[in-house]
Short mmCIF file of C-alpha atoms in Angstrom, two decimals:
data_model
loop_
_atom_site.label_atom_id
_atom_site.label_comp_id
_atom_site.label_asym_id
_atom_site.label_seq_id
_atom_site.Cartn_x
_atom_site.Cartn_y
_atom_site.Cartn_z
CA MET V 1 -79.65 0.39 -61.25
CA PHE V 2 -77.94 -3.05 -61.20
CA LEU V 3 -79.30 -6.57 -60.93
CA VAL V 4 -77.51 -9.17 -58.80
CA VAL V 5 -77.88 -12.61 -60.36
CA GLY V 6 -75.33 -14.68 -58.54
CA ARG V 7 -72.68 -13.40 -60.90
CA PRO V 8 -70.75 -10.10 -61.20
CA LEU V 9 -73.02 -7.02 -61.29
CA VAL V 10 -74.86 -6.74 -64.59
CA ALA V 11 -76.72 -3.75 -65.84
CA ALA V 12 -80.54 -4.23 -65.59
CA PRO V 13 -82.29 -4.99 -68.86
CA THR V 14 -85.13 -2.56 -68.16
CA TRP V 15 -84.96 1.17 -68.77
CA ALA V 16 -87.01 4.29 -68.20
CA PRO V 17 -87.62 6.42 -71.26
CA ALA V 18 -85.06 9.13 -71.82
CA SER V 19 -86.07 12.77 -71.64
CA PRO V 20 -86.13 14.05 -75.24
CA SER V 21 -84.40 17.23 -74.29
CA ALA V 22 -81.73 15.34 -72.43
CA ALA V 23 -81.28 12.95 -75.34
CA GLU V 24 -80.94 15.87 -77.76
CA ASP V 25 -78.28 17.46 -75.56
CA VAL V 26 -76.39 14.20 -75.44
CA THR V 27 -76.43 14.10 -79.23
CA PHE V 28 -75.43 17.76 -79.47
CA LEU V 29 -72.52 17.25 -77.08
CA ASP V 30 -71.36 14.02 -78.68
CA ALA V 31 -71.36 15.74 -82.12
CA LEU V 32 -68.95 18.47 -81.03
CA THR V 33 -66.65 16.71 -78.61
CA TRP V 34 -64.49 13.58 -78.51
CA GLY V 35 -67.37 11.83 -76.74
CA VAL V 36 -70.08 12.50 -74.20
CA THR V 37 -69.32 11.85 -70.53
CA PRO V 38 -71.43 12.28 -67.39
CA SER V 39 -69.39 15.34 -66.28
CA ALA V 40 -69.42 16.99 -69.70
CA PHE V 41 -73.14 16.39 -69.97
CA ALA V 42 -73.76 17.90 -66.48
CA ALA V 43 -71.71 21.00 -67.44
CA LEU V 44 -73.66 21.44 -70.66
CA ARG V 45 -76.97 21.12 -68.87
CA ALA V 46 -75.85 23.61 -66.24
CA GLU V 47 -74.54 26.19 -68.76
CA GLY V 48 -77.04 25.70 -71.53
CA ARG V 49 -76.16 25.15 -75.14
CA ASP V 50 -75.68 28.78 -76.14
CA ARG V 51 -73.21 29.61 -73.41
CA TRP V 52 -71.37 26.28 -73.82
CA LEU V 53 -71.03 26.77 -77.55
CA LYS V 54 -69.92 30.46 -77.15
CA GLU V 55 -67.14 29.31 -74.85
CA GLN V 56 -66.11 26.48 -77.22
CA LEU V 57 -66.00 28.81 -80.24
CA ARG V 58 -63.41 31.08 -78.56
CA LEU V 59 -59.85 30.29 -79.44
CA PRO V 60 -58.25 28.87 -76.28
CA THR V 61 -55.72 31.06 -74.59
CA GLY V 62 -54.05 28.05 -72.96
CA LEU V 63 -54.40 24.41 -72.29
CA HIS V 64 -57.34 23.61 -70.05
CA LEU V 65 -56.43 20.21 -68.68
CA PRO V 66 -56.69 18.46 -65.36
CA PRO V 67 -53.47 18.72 -63.32
CA ASP V 68 -52.57 15.05 -63.82
CA ALA V 69 -52.99 15.33 -67.61
CA GLN V 70 -51.19 18.72 -67.75
CA ALA V 71 -48.23 17.23 -65.87
CA GLN V 72 -47.98 14.43 -68.43
CA VAL V 73 -48.21 16.84 -71.35
CA ASP V 74 -45.54 19.09 -69.84
CA ALA V 75 -43.21 16.10 -69.46
CA LEU V 76 -43.82 15.19 -73.13
CA THR V 77 -43.26 18.70 -74.47
CA PRO V 78 -39.65 19.44 -75.64
CA LYS V 79 -37.90 22.18 -73.77
CA ALA V 80 -35.79 23.24 -76.81
CA GLY V 81 -37.23 24.92 -79.82
CA LEU V 82 -37.78 23.08 -83.11
CA PHE V 83 -34.77 24.72 -84.77
CA GLU V 84 -32.37 23.57 -82.05
CA ARG V 85 -33.83 20.10 -81.87
CA VAL V 86 -33.70 19.49 -85.56
CA LEU V 87 -30.15 20.84 -85.82
CA ALA V 88 -29.08 18.57 -82.98
CA LEU V 89 -30.69 15.55 -84.61
CA ASP V 90 -29.08 16.44 -87.97
CA ALA V 91 -25.71 16.61 -86.32
CA GLN V 92 -26.37 13.24 -84.62
CA ALA V 93 -27.26 11.71 -88.03
CA LYS V 94 -24.13 13.11 -89.69
CA ALA V 95 -21.93 11.87 -86.89
CA ALA V 96 -23.46 8.38 -87.17
CA ASN V 97 -22.91 8.24 -90.94
CA THR V 98 -19.25 9.18 -90.60
CA GLU V 99 -18.45 6.36 -88.17
CA LEU V 100 -15.92 3.93 -89.69
CA ASP V 101 -16.55 0.95 -87.43
CA PRO V 102 -19.58 -0.88 -88.86
CA GLU V 103 -20.94 -1.90 -85.44
CA VAL V 104 -20.48 1.54 -83.96
CA LYS V 105 -22.09 3.05 -87.06
CA LYS V 106 -25.09 0.71 -86.80
CA ALA V 107 -25.57 1.55 -83.12
CA ALA V 108 -25.25 5.26 -83.77
CA GLN V 109 -27.78 5.16 -86.57
CA GLY V 110 -30.13 3.15 -84.37
CA ALA V 111 -29.83 5.76 -81.65
CA TYR V 112 -30.72 8.44 -84.20
CA GLN V 113 -33.78 6.55 -85.33
CA SER V 114 -34.76 5.96 -81.69
CA ALA V 115 -34.59 9.71 -81.08
CA LEU V 116 -36.86 10.39 -84.02
CA ASN V 117 -39.30 7.66 -82.91
CA GLY V 118 -39.32 9.07 -79.39
CA ALA V 119 -40.17 12.54 -80.67
CA ALA V 120 -43.13 11.26 -82.65
CA ARG V 121 -44.23 8.99 -79.78
CA ASP V 122 -44.24 11.97 -77.36
CA ALA V 123 -46.21 14.10 -79.87
CA THR V 124 -48.93 11.45 -80.33
CA ALA V 125 -49.18 10.88 -76.56
CA ALA V 126 -49.64 14.56 -75.93
CA TRP V 127 -52.29 14.73 -78.59
CA VAL V 128 -54.23 11.84 -77.04
CA LEU V 129 -54.14 13.47 -73.60
CA ARG V 130 -55.41 16.83 -74.95
CA ALA V 131 -58.11 15.11 -76.91
CA LEU V 132 -59.34 13.06 -73.95
CA TYR V 133 -59.22 15.71 -71.25
CA SER V 134 -59.16 19.26 -72.58
CA SER V 135 -62.19 21.26 -71.64
CA ASP V 136 -61.79 22.88 -75.08
CA GLN V 137 -63.34 19.89 -76.80
CA LEU V 138 -64.53 21.54 -79.98
CA PRO V 139 -61.09 23.13 -80.65
CA GLU V 140 -59.52 19.73 -80.19
CA ARG V 141 -61.95 18.11 -82.65
CA LEU V 142 -61.07 20.90 -85.07
CA THR V 143 -57.34 20.32 -84.46
CA TRP V 144 -57.76 16.81 -85.68
CA PHE V 145 -59.88 17.91 -88.66
CA TRP V 146 -57.46 20.57 -89.82
CA PHE V 147 -54.41 18.42 -89.34
CA ASN V 148 -56.09 15.75 -91.43
CA ARG V 149 -56.85 18.32 -94.12
CA PHE V 150 -53.33 19.72 -94.06
CA ASN V 151 -51.87 16.28 -93.61
CA VAL V 152 -48.16 15.42 -93.25
CA HIS V 153 -46.77 11.97 -92.76
CA GLN V 154 -44.32 11.27 -89.95
CA GLY V 155 -42.54 8.56 -91.92
CA LYS V 156 -40.87 10.96 -94.43
CA ALA V 157 -37.33 12.11 -93.80
CA ASN V 158 -37.05 13.65 -90.32
CA LEU V 159 -40.72 14.64 -89.97
CA ARG V 160 -40.99 12.56 -86.79
CA ALA V 161 -39.08 15.40 -85.10
CA MET V 162 -41.47 18.05 -86.55
CA VAL V 163 -45.04 16.70 -86.37
CA GLY V 164 -45.59 17.69 -82.73
CA ASP V 165 -44.49 21.25 -83.42
CA TYR V 166 -46.55 21.35 -86.60
CA LEU V 167 -49.65 20.40 -84.67
CA ASP V 168 -48.95 22.82 -81.79
CA THR V 169 -47.79 25.87 -83.76
CA ALA V 170 -49.28 25.68 -87.25
CA ILE V 171 -52.63 23.93 -86.60
CA ARG V 172 -53.97 24.27 -83.03
CA PRO V 173 -53.57 28.06 -82.65
CA HIS V 174 -55.59 28.70 -85.82
CA VAL V 175 -58.42 26.19 -85.68
CA LEU V 176 -61.03 28.84 -84.95
CA GLY V 177 -59.33 31.80 -86.58
CA ARG V 178 -59.30 32.89 -90.18
CA PHE V 179 -58.74 30.24 -92.81
CA ARG V 180 -56.14 32.30 -94.62
CA ASP V 181 -54.00 32.49 -91.44
CA LEU V 182 -54.22 28.72 -91.03
CA LEU V 183 -53.21 28.23 -94.64
CA MET V 184 -50.21 30.50 -94.19
CA ALA V 185 -49.14 28.82 -90.90
CA THR V 186 -49.07 25.46 -92.63
CA LEU V 187 -47.18 26.89 -95.61
CA ARG V 188 -44.46 28.35 -93.38
CA HIS V 189 -43.90 25.18 -91.35
CA PRO V 190 -40.95 22.96 -92.28
CA ALA V 191 -43.01 19.78 -91.86
CA MET V 192 -45.28 20.78 -94.75
CA LEU V 193 -42.44 22.14 -96.88
CA ARG V 194 -40.46 18.87 -96.41
CA TYR V 195 -43.42 16.60 -96.83
CA LEU V 196 -44.67 18.07 -100.13
CA ASP V 197 -41.21 18.81 -101.41
CA ASN V 198 -41.40 22.61 -101.62
CA ALA V 199 -37.99 22.66 -99.93
CA ASP V 200 -36.70 21.48 -103.32
CA ASN V 201 -38.71 24.04 -105.37
CA ALA V 202 -36.33 26.53 -107.01
CA ALA V 203 -36.18 28.66 -110.12
CA GLY V 204 -35.03 26.46 -112.96
CA HIS V 205 -35.95 23.32 -111.01
CA VAL V 206 -39.65 23.88 -110.28
CA ASN V 207 -41.42 21.23 -108.11
CA GLU V 208 -45.20 21.43 -108.43
CA ASN V 209 -46.13 18.97 -105.65
CA TYR V 210 -47.08 21.43 -102.98
CA ALA V 211 -48.70 23.94 -105.32
CA ARG V 212 -50.96 21.20 -106.70
CA GLU V 213 -52.00 19.98 -103.29
CA ILE V 214 -52.77 23.48 -102.03
CA MET V 215 -55.27 23.90 -104.80
CA GLU V 216 -56.59 20.36 -105.03
CA LEU V 217 -56.82 19.39 -101.32
CA HIS V 218 -56.28 22.42 -99.12
CA THR V 219 -58.38 25.14 -100.75
CA MET V 220 -60.34 25.21 -104.04
CA GLY V 221 -60.79 21.49 -104.73
CA VAL V 222 -60.83 19.35 -107.89
CA GLY V 223 -63.05 20.62 -110.65
CA SER V 224 -63.40 24.13 -109.23
CA GLY V 225 -62.07 25.92 -112.23
CA TYR V 226 -58.37 26.30 -111.74
CA THR V 227 -56.08 25.05 -114.47
CA GLN V 228 -52.74 23.34 -114.82
CA GLY V 229 -51.44 26.72 -115.71
CA ASP V 230 -52.52 28.00 -112.33
CA VAL V 231 -50.71 25.12 -110.61
CA GLU V 232 -47.57 25.98 -112.58
CA ALA V 233 -47.88 29.66 -111.71
CA LEU V 234 -48.32 28.93 -107.99
CA ALA V 235 -45.33 26.60 -108.07
CA ARG V 236 -43.24 29.43 -109.53
CA ILE V 237 -44.56 31.81 -106.90
CA LEU V 238 -43.48 29.31 -104.19
CA THR V 239 -39.93 28.95 -105.51
CA GLY V 240 -37.46 29.78 -102.75
CA VAL V 241 -39.94 28.96 -99.95
CA GLY V 242 -38.13 26.22 -98.05
CA ILE V 243 -36.01 25.09 -95.17
CA ASP V 244 -32.49 25.96 -94.03
CA MET V 245 -30.85 23.82 -91.31
CA ARG V 246 -27.52 25.74 -91.45
CA PRO V 247 -26.74 28.01 -88.48
CA GLU V 248 -25.50 30.75 -90.79
CA ASP V 249 -27.53 32.61 -93.42
CA PRO V 250 -26.78 31.93 -97.11
CA LYS V 251 -24.76 34.30 -99.25
CA LEU V 252 -27.23 36.38 -101.17
CA ARG V 253 -27.10 38.18 -104.51
CA PRO V 254 -27.03 41.93 -103.82
CA ASP V 255 -29.99 42.77 -106.05
CA HIS V 256 -32.51 40.81 -103.97
CA ALA V 257 -30.68 40.45 -100.63
CA ALA V 258 -33.32 42.58 -98.85
CA ASP V 259 -35.98 40.05 -99.81
CA PHE V 260 -34.46 37.26 -97.62
CA ILE V 261 -36.66 35.99 -94.77
CA ARG V 262 -35.73 33.49 -92.09
CA ASP V 263 -37.73 32.30 -89.10
CA GLY V 264 -36.29 29.26 -87.41
CA LEU V 265 -36.06 26.54 -90.00
CA PHE V 266 -38.33 28.43 -92.44
CA GLU V 267 -36.64 30.40 -95.17
CA PHE V 268 -37.53 32.47 -98.15
CA ASN V 269 -34.32 32.49 -100.20
CA PRO V 270 -34.42 35.05 -103.09
CA ASN V 271 -31.45 33.27 -104.74
CA ARG V 272 -33.87 30.36 -105.42
CA HIS V 273 -36.91 32.43 -106.43
CA ASP V 274 -38.35 32.97 -109.90
CA TYR V 275 -38.75 36.72 -110.20
CA GLY V 276 -40.76 36.62 -113.43
CA ASP V 277 -44.36 37.84 -113.49
CA LYS V 278 -47.04 35.17 -113.14
CA LEU V 279 -50.64 34.81 -114.30
CA PHE V 280 -52.55 33.14 -111.43
CA LEU V 281 -56.35 32.63 -111.29
CA GLY V 282 -56.82 35.38 -113.86
CA HIS V 283 -54.60 37.89 -111.94
CA THR V 284 -51.16 39.12 -112.91
CA ILE V 285 -48.80 38.78 -109.97
CA ARG V 286 -45.73 40.91 -110.42
CA GLY V 287 -42.46 39.17 -109.55
CA ARG V 288 -41.20 40.69 -106.37
CA GLY V 289 -40.38 37.93 -103.95
CA TRP V 290 -42.30 37.01 -100.80
CA PRO V 291 -45.15 39.44 -101.35
CA GLU V 292 -46.16 37.24 -104.31
CA VAL V 293 -46.88 34.38 -101.85
CA GLU V 294 -48.99 36.72 -99.71
CA GLU V 295 -50.92 37.89 -102.74
CA ALA V 296 -51.48 34.37 -104.04
CA LEU V 297 -52.87 33.20 -100.70
CA ASP V 298 -55.18 36.20 -100.64
CA PHE V 299 -56.63 35.19 -104.00
CA ILE V 300 -57.02 31.52 -103.11
CA SER V 301 -58.54 32.14 -99.66
CA ARG V 302 -61.10 34.60 -101.02
CA ASP V 303 -62.10 32.47 -104.01
CA PRO V 304 -65.73 31.25 -103.76
CA ALA V 305 -64.54 27.77 -104.66
CA THR V 306 -62.42 27.67 -101.46
CA ALA V 307 -65.39 28.84 -99.39
CA THR V 308 -67.55 26.08 -100.85
CA ASN V 309 -64.91 23.30 -100.61
CA VAL V 310 -63.84 24.06 -97.03
CA SER V 311 -67.41 24.56 -95.86
CA ARG V 312 -68.50 21.27 -97.37
CA ALA V 313 -65.63 19.47 -95.72
CA LEU V 314 -66.41 20.94 -92.31
CA ALA V 315 -70.07 19.95 -92.59
CA ALA V 316 -69.20 16.42 -93.80
CA TYR V 317 -66.84 15.87 -90.85
CA PHE V 318 -69.28 17.10 -88.18
CA THR V 319 -72.45 15.50 -89.63
CA GLY V 320 -70.96 12.27 -90.96
CA ARG V 321 -72.38 12.67 -94.41
CA ARG V 322 -71.93 14.85 -97.49
CA PRO V 323 -74.04 17.98 -96.89
CA ASP V 324 -76.73 19.02 -99.36
CA ASP V 325 -76.10 21.97 -101.58
CA THR V 326 -78.36 24.27 -99.54
CA LEU V 327 -76.36 23.81 -96.37
CA THR V 328 -73.05 24.06 -98.22
CA ALA V 329 -74.12 27.34 -99.87
CA ARG V 330 -75.29 28.74 -96.54
CA LEU V 331 -71.97 27.99 -94.88
CA ALA V 332 -69.98 29.21 -97.86
CA ALA V 333 -71.85 32.51 -97.73
CA VAL V 334 -70.78 32.90 -94.09
CA PHE V 335 -67.23 32.05 -95.03
CA ILE V 336 -67.21 34.76 -97.71
CA ARG V 337 -68.98 37.36 -95.63
CA THR V 338 -66.59 36.95 -92.67
CA ASN V 339 -63.46 36.58 -94.74
CA GLY V 340 -62.95 32.95 -93.83
CA ASP V 341 -63.78 33.15 -90.10
CA ILE V 342 -63.87 29.48 -89.08
CA ALA V 343 -65.66 30.13 -85.81
CA ALA V 344 -68.47 31.87 -87.69
CA VAL V 345 -68.78 28.99 -90.12
CA MET V 346 -68.93 26.52 -87.28
CA GLU V 347 -71.60 28.53 -85.47
CA ALA V 348 -73.71 28.54 -88.56
CA LEU V 349 -73.23 24.81 -89.03
CA VAL V 350 -74.21 23.98 -85.43
CA HIS V 351 -77.34 26.14 -85.79
CA ALA V 352 -78.35 24.49 -89.04
CA PRO V 353 -81.88 22.96 -88.75
CA ASP V 354 -80.79 19.40 -89.40
CA PHE V 355 -77.44 19.41 -87.55
CA THR V 356 -78.52 17.36 -84.56
CA ALA V 357 -80.78 15.08 -86.58
CA ALA V 358 -77.89 14.14 -88.86
CA GLN V 359 -75.89 12.78 -85.93
CA ALA V 360 -78.08 9.68 -85.63
CA ARG V 361 -76.67 8.56 -88.99
CA ALA V 362 -73.07 9.63 -88.39
CA PHE V 363 -70.78 6.62 -88.13
CA LYS V 364 -67.75 7.19 -85.95
CA ASP V 365 -64.30 6.94 -87.56
CA PRO V 366 -61.74 5.01 -85.49
CA VAL V 367 -60.31 7.99 -83.75
CA ARG V 368 -63.70 9.20 -82.56
CA TYR V 369 -64.72 5.66 -81.59
CA VAL V 370 -61.72 4.88 -79.45
CA LEU V 371 -61.54 8.25 -77.75
CA SER V 372 -65.30 8.34 -77.01
CA ALA V 373 -65.09 4.83 -75.50
CA VAL V 374 -62.15 5.79 -73.22
CA ARG V 375 -63.85 9.03 -72.16
CA LEU V 376 -67.15 7.33 -71.28
CA ALA V 377 -65.42 4.47 -69.44
CA TYR V 378 -63.16 6.67 -67.32
CA ASP V 379 -64.87 10.00 -66.99
CA GLY V 380 -62.73 12.37 -64.95
CA ARG V 381 -59.91 9.84 -64.41
CA VAL V 382 -56.70 10.53 -66.29
CA ILE V 383 -54.98 7.55 -67.91
CA ARG V 384 -51.28 7.05 -67.24
CA ASN V 385 -50.39 5.25 -70.43
CA THR V 386 -51.45 6.37 -73.88
CA GLY V 387 -49.79 3.37 -75.56
CA PRO V 388 -52.92 1.21 -75.66
CA VAL V 389 -54.96 4.05 -77.28
CA LEU V 390 -52.30 4.51 -79.96
CA GLY V 391 -52.16 0.78 -80.52
CA TRP V 392 -55.91 0.58 -81.00
CA LEU V 393 -55.91 3.48 -83.49
CA ASN V 394 -53.11 1.91 -85.47
CA ARG V 395 -54.94 -1.44 -85.54
CA LEU V 396 -58.01 0.34 -86.84
CA GLY V 397 -55.98 2.05 -89.53
CA GLU V 398 -56.21 5.69 -88.30
CA GLY V 399 -53.00 6.22 -86.33
CA PRO V 400 -52.06 9.81 -85.65
CA PHE V 401 -49.55 11.25 -88.17
CA ASN V 402 -49.59 7.98 -90.03
CA ARG V 403 -51.53 8.72 -93.23
CA SER V 404 -48.91 8.54 -95.95
CA THR V 405 -50.89 10.41 -98.65
CA PRO V 406 -51.57 14.14 -98.54
CA ASP V 407 -55.41 13.70 -98.78
CA GLY V 408 -55.63 12.70 -95.10
CA TYR V 409 -57.85 10.00 -93.66
CA PRO V 410 -61.33 9.59 -95.18
CA VAL V 411 -64.31 10.68 -93.07
CA ASP V 412 -67.05 8.76 -94.85
CA ALA V 413 -68.62 5.72 -93.10
CA ALA V 414 -67.90 3.38 -96.00
CA ALA V 415 -64.16 3.65 -95.27
CA TRP V 416 -64.57 2.39 -91.67
CA SER V 417 -67.58 0.04 -91.62
CA GLY V 418 -66.27 -3.09 -93.27
CA PRO V 419 -66.42 -6.49 -91.59
CA GLY V 420 -62.77 -6.51 -90.61
CA GLN V 421 -63.01 -3.06 -89.06
CA LEU V 422 -66.08 -4.06 -87.05
CA ALA V 423 -64.45 -7.25 -85.85
CA THR V 424 -61.46 -5.26 -84.62
CA ARG V 425 -63.71 -2.76 -82.94
CA PHE V 426 -65.39 -5.61 -81.01
CA GLU V 427 -62.02 -6.79 -79.73
CA ILE V 428 -61.10 -3.26 -78.69
CA ALA V 429 -64.46 -2.89 -77.02
CA ARG V 430 -63.71 -6.03 -75.06
CA GLN V 431 -60.30 -4.71 -73.96
CA ILE V 432 -61.71 -1.37 -72.85
CA GLY V 433 -64.84 -2.86 -71.28
CA SER V 434 -63.14 -5.67 -69.38
CA GLY V 435 -60.57 -3.79 -67.35
CA PRO V 436 -57.86 -1.17 -67.32
CA ALA V 437 -56.20 -2.64 -70.45
CA GLY V 438 -52.83 -1.08 -69.55
CA LEU V 439 -54.23 2.47 -69.56
CA PHE V 440 -53.15 3.00 -65.97
CA LYS V 441 -49.78 1.34 -66.05
CA PRO V 442 -47.29 4.04 -64.92
CA ALA V 443 -44.38 4.87 -67.22
CA LEU V 444 -41.78 3.86 -64.60
CA PRO V 445 -41.15 0.08 -64.62
CA ASP V 446 -40.83 -0.25 -60.81
CA GLN V 447 -44.32 1.10 -60.15
CA PRO V 448 -47.37 -1.19 -59.88
CA ASP V 449 -50.39 -0.80 -62.14
CA GLU V 450 -53.03 1.49 -60.66
CA PRO V 451 -56.35 -0.29 -59.99
CA ALA V 452 -59.10 0.86 -62.39
CA PHE V 453 -62.36 -0.40 -63.79
CA PRO V 454 -64.48 1.06 -66.58
CA LEU V 455 -67.74 2.52 -65.52
CA VAL V 456 -69.83 2.45 -68.69
CA ALA V 457 -73.20 1.78 -67.01
CA ASN V 458 -73.09 5.07 -65.20
CA ALA V 459 -75.72 7.62 -64.18
CA LEU V 460 -75.73 9.17 -67.70
CA TYR V 461 -76.43 5.76 -69.17
CA PHE V 462 -79.43 5.06 -66.97
CA SER V 463 -80.85 8.62 -67.12
CA THR V 464 -80.42 9.24 -70.84
CA LEU V 465 -78.40 6.92 -73.04
CA ALA V 466 -80.47 3.84 -72.27
CA GLY V 467 -83.55 5.41 -73.73
CA THR V 468 -81.87 5.88 -77.13
CA LEU V 469 -81.21 2.14 -77.65
CA SER V 470 -83.13 -0.02 -80.07
CA PRO V 471 -85.07 -3.08 -78.86
CA ALA V 472 -82.46 -5.35 -80.45
CA THR V 473 -79.63 -3.71 -78.56
CA ARG V 474 -81.54 -3.84 -75.29
CA ALA V 475 -82.22 -7.53 -75.83
CA THR V 476 -78.54 -8.18 -76.54
CA LEU V 477 -77.43 -6.29 -73.43
CA ALA V 478 -79.89 -8.30 -71.35
CA GLN V 479 -77.95 -11.45 -72.26
CA ALA V 480 -74.72 -10.12 -70.69
CA VAL V 481 -73.30 -12.62 -68.17
CA SER V 482 -71.06 -10.14 -66.33
CA GLN V 483 -70.46 -6.41 -66.08
CA GLN V 484 -67.39 -6.77 -68.28
CA ASP V 485 -69.48 -8.58 -70.90
CA TRP V 486 -72.18 -5.84 -70.71
CA ASN V 487 -69.57 -3.14 -71.15
CA THR V 488 -68.21 -4.89 -74.24
CA LEU V 489 -71.59 -5.35 -75.79
CA TYR V 490 -72.58 -1.71 -75.19
CA LEU V 491 -69.31 -0.32 -76.67
CA ALA V 492 -69.75 -2.59 -79.64
CA SER V 493 -73.41 -1.67 -80.18
CA PRO V 494 -74.65 0.12 -83.32
CA GLU V 495 -75.74 3.04 -81.19
CA PHE V 496 -72.31 3.59 -79.68
CA MET V 497 -70.72 3.27 -83.14
CA ARG V 498 -72.75 6.34 -84.13
#
């Protein structure tokens, strides 16, 4: 329904009431995806919530993307493995540093940095495309959640070459599996080992950084009962767990040579391990190499504090507020009963009595805001250029792989609802609502921009979304002087922010 007023088409200021069941389904869908769209809503209504949720809670066996999006992701995916790519980049850096001519050296070092930047840029672009267009929307939401919990920062050392592989091999395959497997996958990835300095952790030169963050951020949480002695013990257990970028294996002492493990860049080097016994979380762990790490992760993953801390974090992320103790305890009980089955915990969360009701108060963080706006504006149409999306996220302070501290980005509304943030969101709403904003500019410079226009006032809006708006928002939208102006006002409305 549009109203012609001698100007560009403007959405009509009158609405029919939304069907309560339809409105609830919109809220349900919006809570578990990167943003409701007409096509996603139609699919949910056709399948029903139970079947839709069952399919979303299955770990994807492959990427479910539209052909245009899949082609872009394929072009962004490195053909060589991480080990080969990192070794090649390391050789490039060494060659640049040995150049004698200052100008040649500067150019070579710049080329090395450009290669690292290109690797990170491709990884972020692929992540945007998967988030926007994958039919596995809940796994993609969880991919962001778990990456944020097991955060690494691309700016450290050569992590720009590793973050894409970290996301694709350590995080995404485990987002709906067992928590212990996810924890181990992050522990064995060189991005985590480099970021939190465990690559430098060796007997006689113990580095506690990673051990502390495992217990404080990744698992049990602050104030859960572990001690500084437990941190020190875990750091000793993790000695020798690191990275090896040499093509050949190290020379090993004969007494522990059989304990050596190598998998790509990952290495457990017994020469660097503390073989003394350790007392960890009240358990004596006998010094015997890599099995100590396995045993320690078993204890941490099964600890009730981990069940509580992880369950609370999941509920806070998907409801937008700190959950009450009753819900946290219910989810933690499922975590313990299923041995950390993330899918089972998520199913219990979604079926919690107040799950859908909590969404009305859940303020979108920048990533959710930007992605939901693009999904609504261009449902079913694949963007050609992810650069604007990444630019908006960086302006809003939540750029992918860009959080420098290990705690990850905050998820509470207070972190993202300040006046400066809201002013920037309004400008981004204007860019998205007014036209293609560079989203359909092909990568090749000799190709013209593809014509595109955001369709925010679509069938879903008139059938369902309009009925959820407050009188104040309806009155504001009625003042729009053009369709572009209306789009901007809707995308900047309090309802769309939530």
